[in-house]
Amino acid sequence: MAKWDKLLTRICSLSKDLRFDELRKVLESYGYEMKAPKGGSSHYTFRKEGCQPITIPKHEPIKKVYVEMVKQIVESEAKNDEDVE
């Protein structure tokens, strides 16, 4: 199994040891752009046209609620890929 597939599996199983950079990598691969926080905040916002923005704090470990948000995006993108084929 490739690294990418393992990462997606860990997200879908709501793994507790995910890092911010791993979630960023997945979101950016689906076309989301990361906006850096202003004023010393640790919350990064990811935006994609036509989609709700998602805000994730850069703390380790990432809380389950943020992993669940990314999981919904992964599942939505996978469904979109199936619909295209």
mmCIF file of C-alpha atoms in Angstrom:
data_model
loop_
_atom_site.group_PDB
_atom_site.id
_atom_site.type_symbol
_atom_site.label_atom_id
_atom_site.label_comp_id
_atom_site.label_asym_id
_atom_site.label_seq_id
_atom_site.Cartn_x
_atom_site.Cartn_y
_atom_site.Cartn_z
ATOM 1 C CA MET A 1 0.000 0.000 0.000
ATOM 2 C CA ALA A 2 1.387 3.391 -0.985
ATOM 3 C CA LYS A 3 2.103 6.138 1.559
ATOM 4 C CA TRP A 4 -0.813 8.196 0.218
ATOM 5 C CA ASP A 5 -3.269 5.312 0.656
ATOM 6 C CA LYS A 6 -2.001 4.687 4.192
ATOM 7 C CA LEU A 7 -2.484 8.363 5.047
ATOM 8 C CA LEU A 8 -6.056 8.344 3.724
ATOM 9 C CA THR A 9 -6.747 5.134 5.667
ATOM 10 C CA ARG A 10 -5.454 6.734 8.870
ATOM 11 C CA ILE A 11 -7.698 9.763 8.303
ATOM 12 C CA CYS A 12 -10.756 7.618 7.588
ATOM 13 C CA SER A 13 -10.122 5.561 10.725
ATOM 14 C CA LEU A 14 -9.812 8.820 12.736
ATOM 15 C CA SER A 15 -6.294 8.021 13.884
ATOM 16 C CA LYS A 16 -5.193 9.942 16.977
ATOM 17 C CA ASP A 17 -1.590 10.446 15.861
ATOM 18 C CA LEU A 18 -2.129 12.592 12.758
ATOM 19 C CA ARG A 19 -0.030 15.716 12.326
ATOM 20 C CA PHE A 20 -1.089 19.115 11.012
ATOM 21 C CA ASP A 21 1.240 18.774 7.997
ATOM 22 C CA GLU A 22 -0.423 15.503 6.994
ATOM 23 C CA LEU A 23 -3.878 17.090 7.009
ATOM 24 C CA ARG A 24 -2.509 20.116 5.129
ATOM 25 C CA LYS A 25 -1.024 17.829 2.467
ATOM 26 C CA VAL A 26 -4.366 16.075 1.936
ATOM 27 C CA LEU A 27 -6.386 19.295 1.790
ATOM 28 C CA GLU A 28 -3.961 20.942 -0.631
ATOM 29 C CA SER A 29 -4.054 17.853 -2.875
ATOM 30 C CA TYR A 30 -7.822 18.373 -3.190
ATOM 31 C CA GLY A 31 -7.375 21.980 -4.259
ATOM 32 C CA TYR A 32 -7.686 23.790 -0.930
ATOM 33 C CA GLU A 33 -5.460 26.824 -0.352
ATOM 34 C CA MET A 34 -4.015 27.453 3.091
ATOM 35 C CA LYS A 35 -4.297 30.969 4.487
ATOM 36 C CA ALA A 36 -1.833 31.806 7.255
ATOM 37 C CA PRO A 37 -3.276 33.320 10.415
ATOM 38 C CA LYS A 38 -2.823 36.981 11.248
ATOM 39 C CA GLY A 39 -1.871 38.403 14.601
ATOM 40 C CA GLY A 40 -0.135 35.387 16.077
ATOM 41 C CA SER A 41 -3.076 32.977 15.903
ATOM 42 C CA SER A 42 -2.433 29.275 15.430
ATOM 43 C CA HIS A 43 -5.595 28.644 13.384
ATOM 44 C CA TYR A 44 -5.044 28.073 9.666
ATOM 45 C CA THR A 45 -7.952 28.339 7.232
ATOM 46 C CA PHE A 46 -8.194 26.200 4.114
ATOM 47 C CA ARG A 47 -10.399 27.488 1.295
ATOM 48 C CA LYS A 48 -11.605 26.037 -1.980
ATOM 49 C CA GLU A 49 -14.014 27.737 -4.334
ATOM 50 C CA GLY A 50 -17.502 26.315 -3.991
ATOM 51 C CA CYS A 51 -16.740 24.622 -0.657
ATOM 52 C CA GLN A 52 -17.054 25.584 2.982
ATOM 53 C CA PRO A 53 -13.772 26.819 4.479
ATOM 54 C CA ILE A 54 -12.200 24.622 7.127
ATOM 55 C CA THR A 55 -10.141 26.021 10.013
ATOM 56 C CA ILE A 56 -7.594 23.829 11.786
ATOM 57 C CA PRO A 57 -5.364 24.884 14.690
ATOM 58 C CA LYS A 58 -1.711 23.950 14.352
ATOM 59 C CA HIS A 59 -1.453 21.933 17.552
ATOM 60 C CA GLU A 60 -0.168 18.432 17.971
ATOM 61 C CA PRO A 61 -1.903 16.072 18.262
ATOM 62 C CA ILE A 62 -4.792 17.191 16.083
ATOM 63 C CA LYS A 63 -8.146 16.883 17.845
ATOM 64 C CA LYS A 64 -10.597 14.303 16.546
ATOM 65 C CA VAL A 65 -13.152 16.925 15.448
ATOM 66 C CA TYR A 66 -10.702 18.368 12.891
ATOM 67 C CA VAL A 67 -9.759 14.918 11.597
ATOM 68 C CA GLU A 68 -13.483 14.221 11.144
ATOM 69 C CA MET A 69 -13.809 17.391 9.030
ATOM 70 C CA VAL A 70 -10.964 16.281 6.766
ATOM 71 C CA LYS A 71 -12.441 12.765 6.619
ATOM 72 C CA GLN A 72 -15.703 14.223 5.277
ATOM 73 C CA ILE A 73 -13.751 16.056 2.571
ATOM 74 C CA VAL A 74 -11.818 12.890 1.634
ATOM 75 C CA GLU A 75 -15.056 10.907 1.392
ATOM 76 C CA SER A 76 -16.740 13.676 -0.606
ATOM 77 C CA GLU A 77 -13.822 13.868 -3.046
ATOM 78 C CA ALA A 78 -13.786 10.072 -3.413
ATOM 79 C CA LYS A 79 -17.514 10.132 -4.199
ATOM 80 C CA ASN A 80 -16.950 12.892 -6.766
ATOM 81 C CA ASP A 81 -14.213 10.813 -8.399
ATOM 82 C CA GLU A 82 -16.583 7.818 -8.629
ATOM 83 C CA ASP A 83 -19.309 9.988 -10.172
ATOM 84 C CA VAL A 84 -16.907 11.213 -12.866
ATOM 85 C CA GLU A 85 -15.922 7.679 -13.912
#
